[in-house]
PDB file of C-alpha atoms in Angstrom:
ATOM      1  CA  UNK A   1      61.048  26.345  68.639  1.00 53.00           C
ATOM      2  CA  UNK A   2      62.181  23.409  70.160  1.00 58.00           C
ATOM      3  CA  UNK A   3      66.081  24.964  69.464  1.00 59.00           C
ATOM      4  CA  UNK A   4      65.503  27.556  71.987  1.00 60.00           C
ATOM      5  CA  UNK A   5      63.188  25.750  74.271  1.00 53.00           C
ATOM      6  CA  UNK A   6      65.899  22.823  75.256  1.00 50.00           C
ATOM      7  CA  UNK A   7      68.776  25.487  76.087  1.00 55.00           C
ATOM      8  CA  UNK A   8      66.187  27.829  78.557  1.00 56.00           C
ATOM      9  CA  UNK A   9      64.848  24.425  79.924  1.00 48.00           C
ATOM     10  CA  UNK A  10      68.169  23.110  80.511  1.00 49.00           C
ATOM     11  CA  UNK A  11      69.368  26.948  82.221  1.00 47.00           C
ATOM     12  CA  UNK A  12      66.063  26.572  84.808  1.00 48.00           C
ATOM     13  CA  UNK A  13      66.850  23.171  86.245  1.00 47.00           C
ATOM     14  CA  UNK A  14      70.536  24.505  86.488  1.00 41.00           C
ATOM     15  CA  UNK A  15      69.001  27.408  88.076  1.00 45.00           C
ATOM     16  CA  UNK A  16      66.778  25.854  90.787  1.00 45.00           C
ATOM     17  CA  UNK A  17      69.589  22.969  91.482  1.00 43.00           C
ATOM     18  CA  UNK A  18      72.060  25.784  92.523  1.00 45.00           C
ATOM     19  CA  UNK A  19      68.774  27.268  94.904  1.00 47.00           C
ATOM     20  CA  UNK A  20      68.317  24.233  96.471  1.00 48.00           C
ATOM     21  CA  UNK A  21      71.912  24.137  98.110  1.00 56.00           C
ATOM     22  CA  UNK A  22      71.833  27.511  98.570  1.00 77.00           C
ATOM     23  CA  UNK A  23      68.660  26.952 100.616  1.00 90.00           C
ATOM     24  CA  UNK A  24      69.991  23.943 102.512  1.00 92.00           C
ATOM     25  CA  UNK A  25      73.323  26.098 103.718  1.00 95.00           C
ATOM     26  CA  UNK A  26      70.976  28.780 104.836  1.00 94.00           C
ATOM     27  CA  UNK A  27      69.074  26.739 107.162  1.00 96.00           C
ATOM     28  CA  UNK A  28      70.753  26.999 110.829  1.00 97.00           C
ATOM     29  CA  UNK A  29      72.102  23.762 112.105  1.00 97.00           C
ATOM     30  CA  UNK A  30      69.478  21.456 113.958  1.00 96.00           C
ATOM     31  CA  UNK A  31      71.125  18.489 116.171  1.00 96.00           C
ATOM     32  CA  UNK A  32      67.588  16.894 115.825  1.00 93.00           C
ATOM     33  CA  UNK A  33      65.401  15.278 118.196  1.00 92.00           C
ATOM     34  CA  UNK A  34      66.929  11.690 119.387  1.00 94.00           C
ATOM     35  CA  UNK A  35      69.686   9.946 120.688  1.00 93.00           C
ATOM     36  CA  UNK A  36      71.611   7.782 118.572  1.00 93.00           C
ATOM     37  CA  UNK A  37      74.565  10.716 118.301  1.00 95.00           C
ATOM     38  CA  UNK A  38      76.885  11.306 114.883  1.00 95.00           C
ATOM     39  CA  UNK A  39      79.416  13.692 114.460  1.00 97.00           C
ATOM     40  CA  UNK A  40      77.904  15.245 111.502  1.00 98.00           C
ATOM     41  CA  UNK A  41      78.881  19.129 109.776  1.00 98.00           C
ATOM     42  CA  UNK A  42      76.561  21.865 108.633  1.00 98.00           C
ATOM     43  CA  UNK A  43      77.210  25.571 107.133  1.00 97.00           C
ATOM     44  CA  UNK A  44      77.553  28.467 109.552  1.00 95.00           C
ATOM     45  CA  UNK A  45      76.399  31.129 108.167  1.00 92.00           C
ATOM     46  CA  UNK A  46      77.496  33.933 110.246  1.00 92.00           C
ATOM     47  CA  UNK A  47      81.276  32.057 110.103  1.00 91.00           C
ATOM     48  CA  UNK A  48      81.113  31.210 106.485  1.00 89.00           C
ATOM     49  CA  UNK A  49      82.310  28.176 107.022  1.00 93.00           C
ATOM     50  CA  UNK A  50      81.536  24.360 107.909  1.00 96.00           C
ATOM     51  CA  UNK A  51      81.493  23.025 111.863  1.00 97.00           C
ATOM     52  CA  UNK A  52      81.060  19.589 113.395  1.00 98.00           C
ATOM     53  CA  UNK A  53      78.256  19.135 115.745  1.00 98.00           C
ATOM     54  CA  UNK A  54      76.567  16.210 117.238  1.00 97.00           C
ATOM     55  CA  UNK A  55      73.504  15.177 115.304  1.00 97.00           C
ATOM     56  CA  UNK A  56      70.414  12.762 117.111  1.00 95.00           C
ATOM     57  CA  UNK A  57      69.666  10.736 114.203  1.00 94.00           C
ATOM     58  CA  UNK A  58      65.702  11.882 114.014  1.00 95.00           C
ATOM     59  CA  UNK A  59      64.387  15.549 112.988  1.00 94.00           C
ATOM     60  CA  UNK A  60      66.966  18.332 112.042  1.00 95.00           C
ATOM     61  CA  UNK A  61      67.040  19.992 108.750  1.00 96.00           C
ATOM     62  CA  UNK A  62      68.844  19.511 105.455  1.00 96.00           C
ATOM     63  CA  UNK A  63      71.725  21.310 106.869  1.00 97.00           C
ATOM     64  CA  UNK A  64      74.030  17.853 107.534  1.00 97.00           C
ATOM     65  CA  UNK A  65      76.718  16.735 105.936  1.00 97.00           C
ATOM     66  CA  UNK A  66      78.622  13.595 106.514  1.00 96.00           C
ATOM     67  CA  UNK A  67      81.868  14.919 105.377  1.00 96.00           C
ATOM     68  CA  UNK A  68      83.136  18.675 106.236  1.00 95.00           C
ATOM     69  CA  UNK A  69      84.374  18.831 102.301  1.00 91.00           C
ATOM     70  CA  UNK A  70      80.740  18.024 101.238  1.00 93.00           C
ATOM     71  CA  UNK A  71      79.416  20.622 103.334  1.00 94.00           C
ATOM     72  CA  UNK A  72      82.652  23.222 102.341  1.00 91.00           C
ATOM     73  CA  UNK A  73      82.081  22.450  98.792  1.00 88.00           C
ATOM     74  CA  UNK A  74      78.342  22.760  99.009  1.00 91.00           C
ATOM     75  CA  UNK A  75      77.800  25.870 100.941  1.00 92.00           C
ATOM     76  CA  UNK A  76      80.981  27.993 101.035  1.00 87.00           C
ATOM     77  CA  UNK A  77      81.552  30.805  99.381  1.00 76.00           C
ATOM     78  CA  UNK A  78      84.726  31.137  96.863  1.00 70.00           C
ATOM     79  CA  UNK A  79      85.738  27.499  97.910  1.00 70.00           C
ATOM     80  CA  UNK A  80      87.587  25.725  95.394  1.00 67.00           C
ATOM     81  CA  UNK A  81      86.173  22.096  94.116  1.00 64.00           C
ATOM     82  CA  UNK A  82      89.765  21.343  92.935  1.00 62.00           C
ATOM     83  CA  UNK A  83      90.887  21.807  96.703  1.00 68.00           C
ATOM     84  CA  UNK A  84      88.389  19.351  98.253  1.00 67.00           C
ATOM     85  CA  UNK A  85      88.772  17.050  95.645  1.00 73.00           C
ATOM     86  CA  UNK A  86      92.428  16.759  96.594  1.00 75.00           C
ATOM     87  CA  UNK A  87      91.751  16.523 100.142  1.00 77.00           C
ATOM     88  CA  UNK A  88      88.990  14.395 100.341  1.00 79.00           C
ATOM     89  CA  UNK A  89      91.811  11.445  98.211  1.00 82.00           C
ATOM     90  CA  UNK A  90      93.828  12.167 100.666  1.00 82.00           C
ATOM     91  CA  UNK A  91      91.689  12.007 103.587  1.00 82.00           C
ATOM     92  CA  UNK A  92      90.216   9.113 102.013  1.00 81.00           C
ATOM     93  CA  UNK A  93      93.766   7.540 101.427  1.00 80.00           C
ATOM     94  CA  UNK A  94      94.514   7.691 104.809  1.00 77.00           C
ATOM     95  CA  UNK A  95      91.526   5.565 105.834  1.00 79.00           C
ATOM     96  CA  UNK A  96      91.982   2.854 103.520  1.00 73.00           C
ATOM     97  CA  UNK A  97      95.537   2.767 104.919  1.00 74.00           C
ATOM     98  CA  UNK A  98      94.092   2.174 108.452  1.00 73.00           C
ATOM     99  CA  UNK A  99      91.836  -0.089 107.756  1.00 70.00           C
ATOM    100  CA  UNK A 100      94.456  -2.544 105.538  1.00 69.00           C
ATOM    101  CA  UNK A 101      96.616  -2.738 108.883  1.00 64.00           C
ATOM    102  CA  UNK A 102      96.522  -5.631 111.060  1.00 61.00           C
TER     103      UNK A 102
END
């Protein structure tokens, strides 16, 4: 009994992990309610892809991401993980090379 439980227990948290994000990419993109403004990305759904937008810092929805890659990898249909991966080291590369100059 417990043989087959683990497996189908394991599948349903697999199941509603994957609903989650699918939820959080179908919400539209909410800037929120104050001022303290970030440039912040969130899923377009009628684009299928990720844009920037100004966020308040108060309110909104679960449809933020700090990074566009988070958000591309998240919500994006067909996008490949091996492709952000390699451009988030290289973003991220760049950075650390800014901030190491004097």
């Amino acid at each position: 009994m417990i043989k087959i439980a683990l497996p189908a227990l394991i599948l349903l948290c697999v199941a509603s992990l994957n609903q989650g994000v699918k939820k959080r990419c179908r919400l539209p993109i909410a800037e929120g309610n104050c001022t303290d403004y970030t440039r912040v990305w969130g899923y377009d759904n009628s684009r299928n892809t990720c844009v920037s937008f100004t966020y308040g810092g108060c309110g909104g929805n679960a449809n933020r991401f700090r990074y566009k890659i988070k958000c591309m990898t998240a919500c994006v249909k067909h996008y490949k993980k091996r492709k952000a991966r390699k451009r988030w080291r290289k973003a991220r590369k760049k950075i650390f090379q800014c901030v190491r100059r004097p």
